[in-house]
Amino acid sequence: RQPVIVLLGPDEVTYHPDAVARCRLAYPDLIGPFVVPDSGHFMQWEQPATVVSAIRGFYGRELS
């Protein structure tokens, strides 16, 4: 059992309308899920500042 942060890109072709609810069921220690607008499968390219901010928030400032 581990904490998990989930970022969802609604522009992903496999994005399911129930994705948020499914994540809540699948991950007991869930942080999020957060839907990141204007992103899909390559969120790290499409919204890099958001991804980096989420990772830093999840792990703390040790990743400066």
PDBQT receptor file of N, H, CA, C and O in Angstrom, charges set to zero:
ATOM      1  N   ARG A   1       0.847  -1.180   0.000  1.00  0.00    +0.000 N 
ATOM      2  CA  ARG A   1       0.000   0.000   0.000  1.00  0.00    +0.000 C 
ATOM      3  C   ARG A   1       0.886   1.235   0.000  1.00  0.00    +0.000 C 
ATOM      4  O   ARG A   1       1.627   1.472   0.954  1.00  0.00    +0.000 OA
ATOM      5  N   GLN A   2       0.812   2.016  -1.061  1.00  0.00    +0.000 N 
ATOM      6  H   GLN A   2       0.211   1.823  -1.836  1.00  0.00    +0.000 HD
ATOM      7  CA  GLN A   2       1.651   3.199  -1.229  1.00  0.00    +0.000 C 
ATOM      8  C   GLN A   2       0.799   4.395  -1.623  1.00  0.00    +0.000 C 
ATOM      9  O   GLN A   2      -0.225   4.227  -2.284  1.00  0.00    +0.000 OA
ATOM     10  N   PRO A   3       1.202   5.602  -1.228  1.00  0.00    +0.000 N 
ATOM     11  CA  PRO A   3       0.522   6.777  -1.747  1.00  0.00    +0.000 C 
ATOM     12  C   PRO A   3       0.772   6.891  -3.251  1.00  0.00    +0.000 C 
ATOM     13  O   PRO A   3       1.870   6.613  -3.734  1.00  0.00    +0.000 OA
ATOM     14  N   VAL A   4      -0.247   7.298  -3.969  1.00  0.00    +0.000 N 
ATOM     15  H   VAL A   4      -1.139   7.525  -3.577  1.00  0.00    +0.000 HD
ATOM     16  CA  VAL A   4      -0.165   7.419  -5.423  1.00  0.00    +0.000 C 
ATOM     17  C   VAL A   4      -0.756   8.762  -5.825  1.00  0.00    +0.000 C 
ATOM     18  O   VAL A   4      -1.837   9.132  -5.368  1.00  0.00    +0.000 OA
ATOM     19  N   ILE A   5      -0.049   9.488  -6.676  1.00  0.00    +0.000 N 
ATOM     20  H   ILE A   5       0.830   9.188  -7.047  1.00  0.00    +0.000 HD
ATOM     21  CA  ILE A   5      -0.621  10.698  -7.246  1.00  0.00    +0.000 C 
ATOM     22  C   ILE A   5      -1.034  10.371  -8.678  1.00  0.00    +0.000 C 
ATOM     23  O   ILE A   5      -0.275   9.754  -9.426  1.00  0.00    +0.000 OA
ATOM     24  N   VAL A   6      -2.229  10.784  -9.049  1.00  0.00    +0.000 N 
ATOM     25  H   VAL A   6      -2.845  11.284  -8.441  1.00  0.00    +0.000 HD
ATOM     26  CA  VAL A   6      -2.735  10.493 -10.386  1.00  0.00    +0.000 C 
ATOM     27  C   VAL A   6      -3.075  11.802 -11.086  1.00  0.00    +0.000 C 
ATOM     28  O   VAL A   6      -3.847  12.621 -10.588  1.00  0.00    +0.000 OA
ATOM     29  N   LEU A   7      -2.473  11.968 -12.252  1.00  0.00    +0.000 N 
ATOM     30  H   LEU A   7      -1.845  11.302 -12.656  1.00  0.00    +0.000 HD
ATOM     31  CA  LEU A   7      -2.778  13.089 -13.139  1.00  0.00    +0.000 C 
ATOM     32  C   LEU A   7      -3.421  12.500 -14.382  1.00  0.00    +0.000 C 
ATOM     33  O   LEU A   7      -2.866  11.596 -15.006  1.00  0.00    +0.000 OA
ATOM     34  N   LEU A   8      -4.576  13.004 -14.737  1.00  0.00    +0.000 N 
ATOM     35  H   LEU A   8      -5.027  13.738 -14.231  1.00  0.00    +0.000 HD
ATOM     36  CA  LEU A   8      -5.294  12.488 -15.900  1.00  0.00    +0.000 C 
ATOM     37  C   LEU A   8      -5.337  13.550 -16.996  1.00  0.00    +0.000 C 
ATOM     38  O   LEU A   8      -5.634  14.717 -16.737  1.00  0.00    +0.000 OA
ATOM     39  N   GLY A   9      -5.039  13.131 -18.210  1.00  0.00    +0.000 N 
ATOM     40  H   GLY A   9      -4.798  12.184 -18.420  1.00  0.00    +0.000 HD
ATOM     41  CA  GLY A   9      -5.130  14.006 -19.370  1.00  0.00    +0.000 C 
ATOM     42  C   GLY A   9      -6.395  13.704 -20.149  1.00  0.00    +0.000 C 
ATOM     43  O   GLY A   9      -6.488  12.652 -20.782  1.00  0.00    +0.000 OA
ATOM     44  N   PRO A  10      -7.379  14.603 -20.118  1.00  0.00    +0.000 N 
ATOM     45  CA  PRO A  10      -8.655  14.307 -20.767  1.00  0.00    +0.000 C 
ATOM     46  C   PRO A  10      -8.584  14.223 -22.290  1.00  0.00    +0.000 C 
ATOM     47  O   PRO A  10      -9.526  13.741 -22.921  1.00  0.00    +0.000 OA
ATOM     48  N   ASP A  11      -7.489  14.681 -22.891  1.00  0.00    +0.000 N 
ATOM     49  H   ASP A  11      -6.724  15.072 -22.379  1.00  0.00    +0.000 HD
ATOM     50  CA  ASP A  11      -7.350  14.579 -24.345  1.00  0.00    +0.000 C 
ATOM     51  C   ASP A  11      -6.813  13.220 -24.785  1.00  0.00    +0.000 C 
ATOM     52  O   ASP A  11      -6.696  12.964 -25.984  1.00  0.00    +0.000 OA
ATOM     53  N   GLU A  12      -6.490  12.357 -23.845  1.00  0.00    +0.000 N 
ATOM     54  H   GLU A  12      -6.585  12.565 -22.871  1.00  0.00    +0.000 HD
ATOM     55  CA  GLU A  12      -6.036  10.996 -24.144  1.00  0.00    +0.000 C 
ATOM     56  C   GLU A  12      -7.185  10.231 -24.795  1.00  0.00    +0.000 C 
ATOM     57  O   GLU A  12      -8.318  10.277 -24.318  1.00  0.00    +0.000 OA
ATOM     58  N   VAL A  13      -6.890   9.539 -25.873  1.00  0.00    +0.000 N 
ATOM     59  H   VAL A  13      -5.969   9.502 -26.261  1.00  0.00    +0.000 HD
ATOM     60  CA  VAL A  13      -7.957   8.838 -26.600  1.00  0.00    +0.000 C 
ATOM     61  C   VAL A  13      -8.594   7.715 -25.786  1.00  0.00    +0.000 C 
ATOM     62  O   VAL A  13      -9.730   7.324 -26.053  1.00  0.00    +0.000 OA
ATOM     63  N   THR A  14      -7.875   7.196 -24.799  1.00  0.00    +0.000 N 
ATOM     64  H   THR A  14      -6.952   7.514 -24.582  1.00  0.00    +0.000 HD
ATOM     65  CA  THR A  14      -8.436   6.127 -23.976  1.00  0.00    +0.000 C 
ATOM     66  C   THR A  14      -9.041   6.649 -22.671  1.00  0.00    +0.000 C 
ATOM     67  O   THR A  14      -9.448   5.859 -21.819  1.00  0.00    +0.000 OA
ATOM     68  N   TYR A  15      -9.102   7.960 -22.512  1.00  0.00    +0.000 N 
ATOM     69  H   TYR A  15      -8.772   8.602 -23.204  1.00  0.00    +0.000 HD
ATOM     70  CA  TYR A  15      -9.686   8.547 -21.297  1.00  0.00    +0.000 C 
ATOM     71  C   TYR A  15     -11.143   8.118 -21.199  1.00  0.00    +0.000 C 
ATOM     72  O   TYR A  15     -11.904   8.263 -22.157  1.00  0.00    +0.000 OA
ATOM     73  N   HIS A  16     -11.522   7.604 -20.068  1.00  0.00    +0.000 N 
ATOM     74  H   HIS A  16     -10.904   7.486 -19.290  1.00  0.00    +0.000 HD
ATOM     75  CA  HIS A  16     -12.876   7.108 -19.855  1.00  0.00    +0.000 C 
ATOM     76  C   HIS A  16     -13.621   8.082 -18.937  1.00  0.00    +0.000 C 
ATOM     77  O   HIS A  16     -13.027   8.621 -18.004  1.00  0.00    +0.000 OA
ATOM     78  N   PRO A  17     -14.890   8.310 -19.186  1.00  0.00    +0.000 N 
ATOM     79  CA  PRO A  17     -15.650   9.224 -18.325  1.00  0.00    +0.000 C 
ATOM     80  C   PRO A  17     -15.647   8.834 -16.844  1.00  0.00    +0.000 C 
ATOM     81  O   PRO A  17     -15.809   9.694 -15.979  1.00  0.00    +0.000 OA
ATOM     82  N   ASP A  18     -15.466   7.559 -16.552  1.00  0.00    +0.000 N 
ATOM     83  H   ASP A  18     -15.334   6.860 -17.255  1.00  0.00    +0.000 HD
ATOM     84  CA  ASP A  18     -15.432   7.086 -15.169  1.00  0.00    +0.000 C 
ATOM     85  C   ASP A  18     -14.010   7.012 -14.601  1.00  0.00    +0.000 C 
ATOM     86  O   ASP A  18     -13.803   6.402 -13.552  1.00  0.00    +0.000 OA
ATOM     87  N   ALA A  19     -13.047   7.610 -15.264  1.00  0.00    +0.000 N 
ATOM     88  H   ALA A  19     -13.215   8.106 -16.116  1.00  0.00    +0.000 HD
ATOM     89  CA  ALA A  19     -11.641   7.490 -14.849  1.00  0.00    +0.000 C 
ATOM     90  C   ALA A  19     -11.423   7.965 -13.422  1.00  0.00    +0.000 C 
ATOM     91  O   ALA A  19     -10.721   7.304 -12.657  1.00  0.00    +0.000 OA
ATOM     92  N   VAL A  20     -12.002   9.084 -13.050  1.00  0.00    +0.000 N 
ATOM     93  H   VAL A  20     -12.573   9.621 -13.671  1.00  0.00    +0.000 HD
ATOM     94  CA  VAL A  20     -11.810   9.613 -11.699  1.00  0.00    +0.000 C 
ATOM     95  C   VAL A  20     -12.365   8.633 -10.667  1.00  0.00    +0.000 C 
ATOM     96  O   VAL A  20     -11.688   8.320  -9.688  1.00  0.00    +0.000 OA
ATOM     97  N   ALA A  21     -13.566   8.156 -10.871  1.00  0.00    +0.000 N 
ATOM     98  H   ALA A  21     -14.116   8.411 -11.667  1.00  0.00    +0.000 HD
ATOM     99  CA  ALA A  21     -14.177   7.210  -9.930  1.00  0.00    +0.000 C 
ATOM    100  C   ALA A  21     -13.384   5.913  -9.862  1.00  0.00    +0.000 C 
ATOM    101  O   ALA A  21     -13.218   5.343  -8.783  1.00  0.00    +0.000 OA
ATOM    102  N   ARG A  22     -12.899   5.446 -10.993  1.00  0.00    +0.000 N 
ATOM    103  H   ARG A  22     -13.035   5.909 -11.869  1.00  0.00    +0.000 HD
ATOM    104  CA  ARG A  22     -12.120   4.201 -11.015  1.00  0.00    +0.000 C 
ATOM    105  C   ARG A  22     -10.811   4.349 -10.252  1.00  0.00    +0.000 C 
ATOM    106  O   ARG A  22     -10.396   3.431  -9.545  1.00  0.00    +0.000 OA
ATOM    107  N   CYS A  23     -10.164   5.488 -10.390  1.00  0.00    +0.000 N 
ATOM    108  H   CYS A  23     -10.501   6.234 -10.964  1.00  0.00    +0.000 HD
ATOM    109  CA  CYS A  23      -8.918   5.724  -9.653  1.00  0.00    +0.000 C 
ATOM    110  C   CYS A  23      -9.174   5.704  -8.153  1.00  0.00    +0.000 C 
ATOM    111  O   CYS A  23      -8.376   5.156  -7.393  1.00  0.00    +0.000 OA
ATOM    112  N   ARG A  24     -10.270   6.290  -7.728  1.00  0.00    +0.000 N 
ATOM    113  H   ARG A  24     -10.919   6.735  -8.346  1.00  0.00    +0.000 HD
ATOM    114  CA  ARG A  24     -10.592   6.324  -6.299  1.00  0.00    +0.000 C 
ATOM    115  C   ARG A  24     -10.810   4.912  -5.743  1.00  0.00    +0.000 C 
ATOM    116  O   ARG A  24     -10.500   4.644  -4.582  1.00  0.00    +0.000 OA
ATOM    117  N   LEU A  25     -11.335   4.030  -6.560  1.00  0.00    +0.000 N 
ATOM    118  H   LEU A  25     -11.587   4.247  -7.503  1.00  0.00    +0.000 HD
ATOM    119  CA  LEU A  25     -11.526   2.645  -6.125  1.00  0.00    +0.000 C 
ATOM    120  C   LEU A  25     -10.223   1.850  -6.140  1.00  0.00    +0.000 C 
ATOM    121  O   LEU A  25      -9.989   1.016  -5.265  1.00  0.00    +0.000 OA
ATOM    122  N   ALA A  26      -9.387   2.108  -7.124  1.00  0.00    +0.000 N 
ATOM    123  H   ALA A  26      -9.577   2.785  -7.834  1.00  0.00    +0.000 HD
ATOM    124  CA  ALA A  26      -8.178   1.302  -7.324  1.00  0.00    +0.000 C 
ATOM    125  C   ALA A  26      -7.044   1.629  -6.365  1.00  0.00    +0.000 C 
ATOM    126  O   ALA A  26      -6.253   0.753  -6.017  1.00  0.00    +0.000 OA
ATOM    127  N   TYR A  27      -6.961   2.881  -5.935  1.00  0.00    +0.000 N 
ATOM    128  H   TYR A  27      -7.604   3.593  -6.217  1.00  0.00    +0.000 HD
ATOM    129  CA  TYR A  27      -5.819   3.325  -5.131  1.00  0.00    +0.000 C 
ATOM    130  C   TYR A  27      -6.303   3.827  -3.772  1.00  0.00    +0.000 C 
ATOM    131  O   TYR A  27      -6.823   4.939  -3.679  1.00  0.00    +0.000 OA
ATOM    132  N   PRO A  28      -6.141   3.028  -2.720  1.00  0.00    +0.000 N 
ATOM    133  CA  PRO A  28      -6.625   3.435  -1.400  1.00  0.00    +0.000 C 
ATOM    134  C   PRO A  28      -5.951   4.693  -0.850  1.00  0.00    +0.000 C 
ATOM    135  O   PRO A  28      -6.584   5.465  -0.130  1.00  0.00    +0.000 OA
ATOM    136  N   ASP A  29      -4.687   4.907  -1.177  1.00  0.00    +0.000 N 
ATOM    137  H   ASP A  29      -4.172   4.280  -1.761  1.00  0.00    +0.000 HD
ATOM    138  CA  ASP A  29      -3.951   6.081  -0.684  1.00  0.00    +0.000 C 
ATOM    139  C   ASP A  29      -3.789   7.109  -1.795  1.00  0.00    +0.000 C 
ATOM    140  O   ASP A  29      -2.691   7.610  -2.039  1.00  0.00    +0.000 OA
ATOM    141  N   LEU A  30      -4.870   7.410  -2.450  1.00  0.00    +0.000 N 
ATOM    142  H   LEU A  30      -5.762   7.004  -2.252  1.00  0.00    +0.000 HD
ATOM    143  CA  LEU A  30      -4.862   8.275  -3.634  1.00  0.00    +0.000 C 
ATOM    144  C   LEU A  30      -4.714   9.744  -3.275  1.00  0.00    +0.000 C 
ATOM    145  O   LEU A  30      -5.355  10.245  -2.350  1.00  0.00    +0.000 OA
ATOM    146  N   ILE A  31      -3.862  10.417  -4.021  1.00  0.00    +0.000 N 
ATOM    147  H   ILE A  31      -3.342  10.010  -4.772  1.00  0.00    +0.000 HD
ATOM    148  CA  ILE A  31      -3.764  11.871  -3.993  1.00  0.00    +0.000 C 
ATOM    149  C   ILE A  31      -4.259  12.322  -5.351  1.00  0.00    +0.000 C 
ATOM    150  O   ILE A  31      -3.608  12.077  -6.367  1.00  0.00    +0.000 OA
ATOM    151  N   GLY A  32      -5.384  12.965  -5.376  1.00  0.00    +0.000 N 
ATOM    152  H   GLY A  32      -5.913  13.164  -4.551  1.00  0.00    +0.000 HD
ATOM    153  CA  GLY A  32      -6.027  13.320  -6.632  1.00  0.00    +0.000 C 
ATOM    154  C   GLY A  32      -7.242  12.424  -6.823  1.00  0.00    +0.000 C 
ATOM    155  O   GLY A  32      -7.903  12.086  -5.840  1.00  0.00    +0.000 OA
ATOM    156  N   PRO A  33      -7.550  12.041  -8.012  1.00  0.00    +0.000 N 
ATOM    157  CA  PRO A  33      -6.868  12.344  -9.264  1.00  0.00    +0.000 C 
ATOM    158  C   PRO A  33      -7.117  13.785  -9.692  1.00  0.00    +0.000 C 
ATOM    159  O   PRO A  33      -8.148  14.387  -9.395  1.00  0.00    +0.000 OA
ATOM    160  N   PHE A  34      -6.137  14.300 -10.394  1.00  0.00    +0.000 N 
ATOM    161  H   PHE A  34      -5.299  13.811 -10.636  1.00  0.00    +0.000 HD
ATOM    162  CA  PHE A  34      -6.212  15.649 -10.907  1.00  0.00    +0.000 C 
ATOM    163  C   PHE A  34      -6.334  15.583 -12.423  1.00  0.00    +0.000 C 
ATOM    164  O   PHE A  34      -5.527  14.935 -13.090  1.00  0.00    +0.000 OA
ATOM    165  N   VAL A  35      -7.327  16.243 -12.954  1.00  0.00    +0.000 N 
ATOM    166  H   VAL A  35      -7.982  16.769 -12.412  1.00  0.00    +0.000 HD
ATOM    167  CA  VAL A  35      -7.513  16.310 -14.400  1.00  0.00    +0.000 C 
ATOM    168  C   VAL A  35      -6.763  17.543 -14.887  1.00  0.00    +0.000 C 
ATOM    169  O   VAL A  35      -7.044  18.662 -14.459  1.00  0.00    +0.000 OA
ATOM    170  N   VAL A  36      -5.809  17.328 -15.784  1.00  0.00    +0.000 N 
ATOM    171  H   VAL A  36      -5.581  16.419 -16.131  1.00  0.00    +0.000 HD
ATOM    172  CA  VAL A  36      -4.966  18.402 -16.299  1.00  0.00    +0.000 C 
ATOM    173  C   VAL A  36      -5.475  18.787 -17.687  1.00  0.00    +0.000 C 
ATOM    174  O   VAL A  36      -5.294  18.035 -18.644  1.00  0.00    +0.000 OA
ATOM    175  N   PRO A  37      -6.112  19.956 -17.800  1.00  0.00    +0.000 N 
ATOM    176  CA  PRO A  37      -6.667  20.368 -19.090  1.00  0.00    +0.000 C 
ATOM    177  C   PRO A  37      -5.598  20.471 -20.178  1.00  0.00    +0.000 C 
ATOM    178  O   PRO A  37      -4.420  20.687 -19.893  1.00  0.00    +0.000 OA
ATOM    179  N   ASP A  38      -6.023  20.314 -21.401  1.00  0.00    +0.000 N 
ATOM    180  H   ASP A  38      -6.980  20.138 -21.633  1.00  0.00    +0.000 HD
ATOM    181  CA  ASP A  38      -5.143  20.436 -22.577  1.00  0.00    +0.000 C 
ATOM    182  C   ASP A  38      -3.968  19.472 -22.532  1.00  0.00    +0.000 C 
ATOM    183  O   ASP A  38      -2.854  19.814 -22.926  1.00  0.00    +0.000 OA
ATOM    184  N   SER A  39      -4.229  18.267 -22.049  1.00  0.00    +0.000 N 
ATOM    185  H   SER A  39      -5.134  17.989 -21.729  1.00  0.00    +0.000 HD
ATOM    186  CA  SER A  39      -3.182  17.252 -22.047  1.00  0.00    +0.000 C 
ATOM    187  C   SER A  39      -3.805  15.893 -22.318  1.00  0.00    +0.000 C 
ATOM    188  O   SER A  39      -5.006  15.674 -22.156  1.00  0.00    +0.000 OA
ATOM    189  N   GLY A  40      -2.928  14.996 -22.738  1.00  0.00    +0.000 N 
ATOM    190  H   GLY A  40      -1.953  15.174 -22.870  1.00  0.00    +0.000 HD
ATOM    191  CA  GLY A  40      -3.351  13.640 -23.032  1.00  0.00    +0.000 C 
ATOM    192  C   GLY A  40      -2.266  12.681 -22.605  1.00  0.00    +0.000 C 
ATOM    193  O   GLY A  40      -1.768  12.752 -21.482  1.00  0.00    +0.000 OA
ATOM    194  N   HIS A  41      -1.899  11.783 -23.499  1.00  0.00    +0.000 N 
ATOM    195  H   HIS A  41      -2.304  11.724 -24.412  1.00  0.00    +0.000 HD
ATOM    196  CA  HIS A  41      -0.921  10.737 -23.205  1.00  0.00    +0.000 C 
ATOM    197  C   HIS A  41       0.464  11.301 -22.905  1.00  0.00    +0.000 C 
ATOM    198  O   HIS A  41       1.185  10.747 -22.075  1.00  0.00    +0.000 OA
ATOM    199  N   PHE A  42       0.843  12.379 -23.556  1.00  0.00    +0.000 N 
ATOM    200  H   PHE A  42       0.257  12.829 -24.231  1.00  0.00    +0.000 HD
ATOM    201  CA  PHE A  42       2.180  12.960 -23.371  1.00  0.00    +0.000 C 
ATOM    202  C   PHE A  42       2.114  14.212 -22.510  1.00  0.00    +0.000 C 
ATOM    203  O   PHE A  42       2.635  15.264 -22.882  1.00  0.00    +0.000 OA
ATOM    204  N   MET A  43       1.476  14.089 -21.370  1.00  0.00    +0.000 N 
ATOM    205  H   MET A  43       1.053  13.235 -21.068  1.00  0.00    +0.000 HD
ATOM    206  CA  MET A  43       1.281  15.216 -20.459  1.00  0.00    +0.000 C 
ATOM    207  C   MET A  43       2.597  15.893 -20.091  1.00  0.00    +0.000 C 
ATOM    208  O   MET A  43       2.646  17.115 -19.954  1.00  0.00    +0.000 OA
ATOM    209  N   GLN A  44       3.659  15.115 -19.932  1.00  0.00    +0.000 N 
ATOM    210  H   GLN A  44       3.620  14.122 -20.044  1.00  0.00    +0.000 HD
ATOM    211  CA  GLN A  44       4.952  15.694 -19.551  1.00  0.00    +0.000 C 
ATOM    212  C   GLN A  44       5.482  16.641 -20.624  1.00  0.00    +0.000 C 
ATOM    213  O   GLN A  44       6.296  17.513 -20.317  1.00  0.00    +0.000 OA
ATOM    214  N   TRP A  45       5.044  16.493 -21.870  1.00  0.00    +0.000 N 
ATOM    215  H   TRP A  45       4.384  15.785 -22.120  1.00  0.00    +0.000 HD
ATOM    216  CA  TRP A  45       5.418  17.407 -22.963  1.00  0.00    +0.000 C 
ATOM    217  C   TRP A  45       4.395  18.519 -23.112  1.00  0.00    +0.000 C 
ATOM    218  O   TRP A  45       4.741  19.661 -23.415  1.00  0.00    +0.000 OA
ATOM    219  N   GLU A  46       3.134  18.175 -22.898  1.00  0.00    +0.000 N 
ATOM    220  H   GLU A  46       2.853  17.247 -22.652  1.00  0.00    +0.000 HD
ATOM    221  CA  GLU A  46       2.041  19.118 -23.154  1.00  0.00    +0.000 C 
ATOM    222  C   GLU A  46       1.852  20.119 -22.017  1.00  0.00    +0.000 C 
ATOM    223  O   GLU A  46       1.499  21.273 -22.261  1.00  0.00    +0.000 OA
ATOM    224  N   GLN A  47       2.079  19.694 -20.794  1.00  0.00    +0.000 N 
ATOM    225  H   GLN A  47       2.366  18.757 -20.596  1.00  0.00    +0.000 HD
ATOM    226  CA  GLN A  47       1.908  20.546 -19.615  1.00  0.00    +0.000 C 
ATOM    227  C   GLN A  47       3.059  20.303 -18.626  1.00  0.00    +0.000 C 
ATOM    228  O   GLN A  47       2.818  19.900 -17.488  1.00  0.00    +0.000 OA
ATOM    229  N   PRO A  48       4.298  20.544 -19.049  1.00  0.00    +0.000 N 
ATOM    230  CA  PRO A  48       5.440  20.181 -18.194  1.00  0.00    +0.000 C 
ATOM    231  C   PRO A  48       5.459  20.894 -16.850  1.00  0.00    +0.000 C 
ATOM    232  O   PRO A  48       5.822  20.285 -15.843  1.00  0.00    +0.000 OA
ATOM    233  N   ALA A  49       5.084  22.148 -16.806  1.00  0.00    +0.000 N 
ATOM    234  H   ALA A  49       4.789  22.643 -17.624  1.00  0.00    +0.000 HD
ATOM    235  CA  ALA A  49       5.120  22.878 -15.528  1.00  0.00    +0.000 C 
ATOM    236  C   ALA A  49       4.149  22.257 -14.521  1.00  0.00    +0.000 C 
ATOM    237  O   ALA A  49       4.452  22.178 -13.331  1.00  0.00    +0.000 OA
ATOM    238  N   THR A  50       3.007  21.828 -14.990  1.00  0.00    +0.000 N 
ATOM    239  H   THR A  50       2.761  21.892 -15.957  1.00  0.00    +0.000 HD
ATOM    240  CA  THR A  50       2.024  21.199 -14.104  1.00  0.00    +0.000 C 
ATOM    241  C   THR A  50       2.539  19.869 -13.577  1.00  0.00    +0.000 C 
ATOM    242  O   THR A  50       2.382  19.561 -12.396  1.00  0.00    +0.000 OA
ATOM    243  N   VAL A  51       3.149  19.090 -14.444  1.00  0.00    +0.000 N 
ATOM    244  H   VAL A  51       3.277  19.340 -15.404  1.00  0.00    +0.000 HD
ATOM    245  CA  VAL A  51       3.685  17.786 -14.033  1.00  0.00    +0.000 C 
ATOM    246  C   VAL A  51       4.804  17.964 -13.007  1.00  0.00    +0.000 C 
ATOM    247  O   VAL A  51       4.827  17.274 -11.989  1.00  0.00    +0.000 OA
ATOM    248  N   VAL A  52       5.716  18.874 -13.268  1.00  0.00    +0.000 N 
ATOM    249  H   VAL A  52       5.697  19.435 -14.095  1.00  0.00    +0.000 HD
ATOM    250  CA  VAL A  52       6.820  19.115 -12.335  1.00  0.00    +0.000 C 
ATOM    251  C   VAL A  52       6.289  19.624 -11.000  1.00  0.00    +0.000 C 
ATOM    252  O   VAL A  52       6.757  19.200  -9.944  1.00  0.00    +0.000 OA
ATOM    253  N   SER A  53       5.324  20.521 -11.040  1.00  0.00    +0.000 N 
ATOM    254  H   SER A  53       4.944  20.865 -11.898  1.00  0.00    +0.000 HD
ATOM    255  CA  SER A  53       4.738  21.039  -9.807  1.00  0.00    +0.000 C 
ATOM    256  C   SER A  53       4.071  19.927  -8.997  1.00  0.00    +0.000 C 
ATOM    257  O   SER A  53       4.202  19.884  -7.773  1.00  0.00    +0.000 OA
ATOM    258  N   ALA A  54       3.366  19.038  -9.671  1.00  0.00    +0.000 N 
ATOM    259  H   ALA A  54       3.260  19.073 -10.665  1.00  0.00    +0.000 HD
ATOM    260  CA  ALA A  54       2.712  17.928  -8.991  1.00  0.00    +0.000 C 
ATOM    261  C   ALA A  54       3.737  16.986  -8.356  1.00  0.00    +0.000 C 
ATOM    262  O   ALA A  54       3.553  16.540  -7.224  1.00  0.00    +0.000 OA
ATOM    263  N   ILE A  55       4.800  16.689  -9.075  1.00  0.00    +0.000 N 
ATOM    264  H   ILE A  55       4.949  17.051  -9.995  1.00  0.00    +0.000 HD
ATOM    265  CA  ILE A  55       5.847  15.802  -8.546  1.00  0.00    +0.000 C 
ATOM    266  C   ILE A  55       6.520  16.447  -7.342  1.00  0.00    +0.000 C 
ATOM    267  O   ILE A  55       6.741  15.786  -6.327  1.00  0.00    +0.000 OA
ATOM    268  N   ARG A  56       6.843  17.722  -7.446  1.00  0.00    +0.000 N 
ATOM    269  H   ARG A  56       6.664  18.259  -8.270  1.00  0.00    +0.000 HD
ATOM    270  CA  ARG A  56       7.470  18.415  -6.309  1.00  0.00    +0.000 C 
ATOM    271  C   ARG A  56       6.534  18.446  -5.100  1.00  0.00    +0.000 C 
ATOM    272  O   ARG A  56       6.974  18.260  -3.965  1.00  0.00    +0.000 OA
ATOM    273  N   GLY A  57       5.252  18.681  -5.345  1.00  0.00    +0.000 N 
ATOM    274  H   GLY A  57       4.895  18.832  -6.267  1.00  0.00    +0.000 HD
ATOM    275  CA  GLY A  57       4.298  18.687  -4.247  1.00  0.00    +0.000 C 
ATOM    276  C   GLY A  57       4.150  17.317  -3.603  1.00  0.00    +0.000 C 
ATOM    277  O   GLY A  57       3.986  17.213  -2.388  1.00  0.00    +0.000 OA
ATOM    278  N   PHE A  58       4.207  16.275  -4.410  1.00  0.00    +0.000 N 
ATOM    279  H   PHE A  58       4.341  16.360  -5.397  1.00  0.00    +0.000 HD
ATOM    280  CA  PHE A  58       4.081  14.907  -3.925  1.00  0.00    +0.000 C 
ATOM    281  C   PHE A  58       5.296  14.494  -3.089  1.00  0.00    +0.000 C 
ATOM    282  O   PHE A  58       5.149  13.898  -2.022  1.00  0.00    +0.000 OA
ATOM    283  N   TYR A  59       6.492  14.815  -3.582  1.00  0.00    +0.000 N 
ATOM    284  H   TYR A  59       6.611  15.299  -4.448  1.00  0.00    +0.000 HD
ATOM    285  CA  TYR A  59       7.726  14.407  -2.906  1.00  0.00    +0.000 C 
ATOM    286  C   TYR A  59       8.294  15.454  -1.976  1.00  0.00    +0.000 C 
ATOM    287  O   TYR A  59       9.204  15.162  -1.200  1.00  0.00    +0.000 OA
ATOM    288  N   GLY A  60       7.781  16.655  -2.038  1.00  0.00    +0.000 N 
ATOM    289  H   GLY A  60       7.041  16.891  -2.668  1.00  0.00    +0.000 HD
ATOM    290  CA  GLY A  60       8.327  17.729  -1.213  1.00  0.00    +0.000 C 
ATOM    291  C   GLY A  60       9.411  18.461  -1.973  1.00  0.00    +0.000 C 
ATOM    292  O   GLY A  60       9.714  18.127  -3.119  1.00  0.00    +0.000 OA
ATOM    293  N   ARG A  61       9.980  19.438  -1.348  1.00  0.00    +0.000 N 
ATOM    294  H   ARG A  61       9.734  19.709  -0.418  1.00  0.00    +0.000 HD
ATOM    295  CA  ARG A  61      10.971  20.304  -1.994  1.00  0.00    +0.000 C 
ATOM    296  C   ARG A  61      12.341  19.658  -2.165  1.00  0.00    +0.000 C 
ATOM    297  O   ARG A  61      13.254  20.300  -2.684  1.00  0.00    +0.000 OA
ATOM    298  N   GLU A  62      12.507  18.422  -1.748  1.00  0.00    +0.000 N 
ATOM    299  H   GLU A  62      11.765  17.901  -1.327  1.00  0.00    +0.000 HD
ATOM    300  CA  GLU A  62      13.807  17.749  -1.886  1.00  0.00    +0.000 C 
ATOM    301  C   GLU A  62      14.229  17.563  -3.333  1.00  0.00    +0.000 C 
ATOM    302  O   GLU A  62      15.387  17.240  -3.595  1.00  0.00    +0.000 OA
ATOM    303  N   LEU A  63      13.315  17.758  -4.280  1.00  0.00    +0.000 N 
ATOM    304  H   LEU A  63      12.374  18.020  -4.067  1.00  0.00    +0.000 HD
ATOM    305  CA  LEU A  63      13.636  17.585  -5.698  1.00  0.00    +0.000 C 
ATOM    306  C   LEU A  63      13.964  18.900  -6.396  1.00  0.00    +0.000 C 
ATOM    307  O   LEU A  63      13.709  19.040  -7.592  1.00  0.00    +0.000 OA
ATOM    308  N   SER A  64      14.508  19.834  -5.692  1.00  0.00    +0.000 N 
ATOM    309  H   SER A  64      14.715  19.720  -4.721  1.00  0.00    +0.000 HD
ATOM    310  CA  SER A  64      14.814  21.143  -6.274  1.00  0.00    +0.000 C 
ATOM    311  C   SER A  64      15.808  21.057  -7.399  1.00  0.00    +0.000 C 
ATOM    312  O   SER A  64      16.165  22.077  -7.987  1.00  0.00    +0.000 OA
TER     313      SER A  64
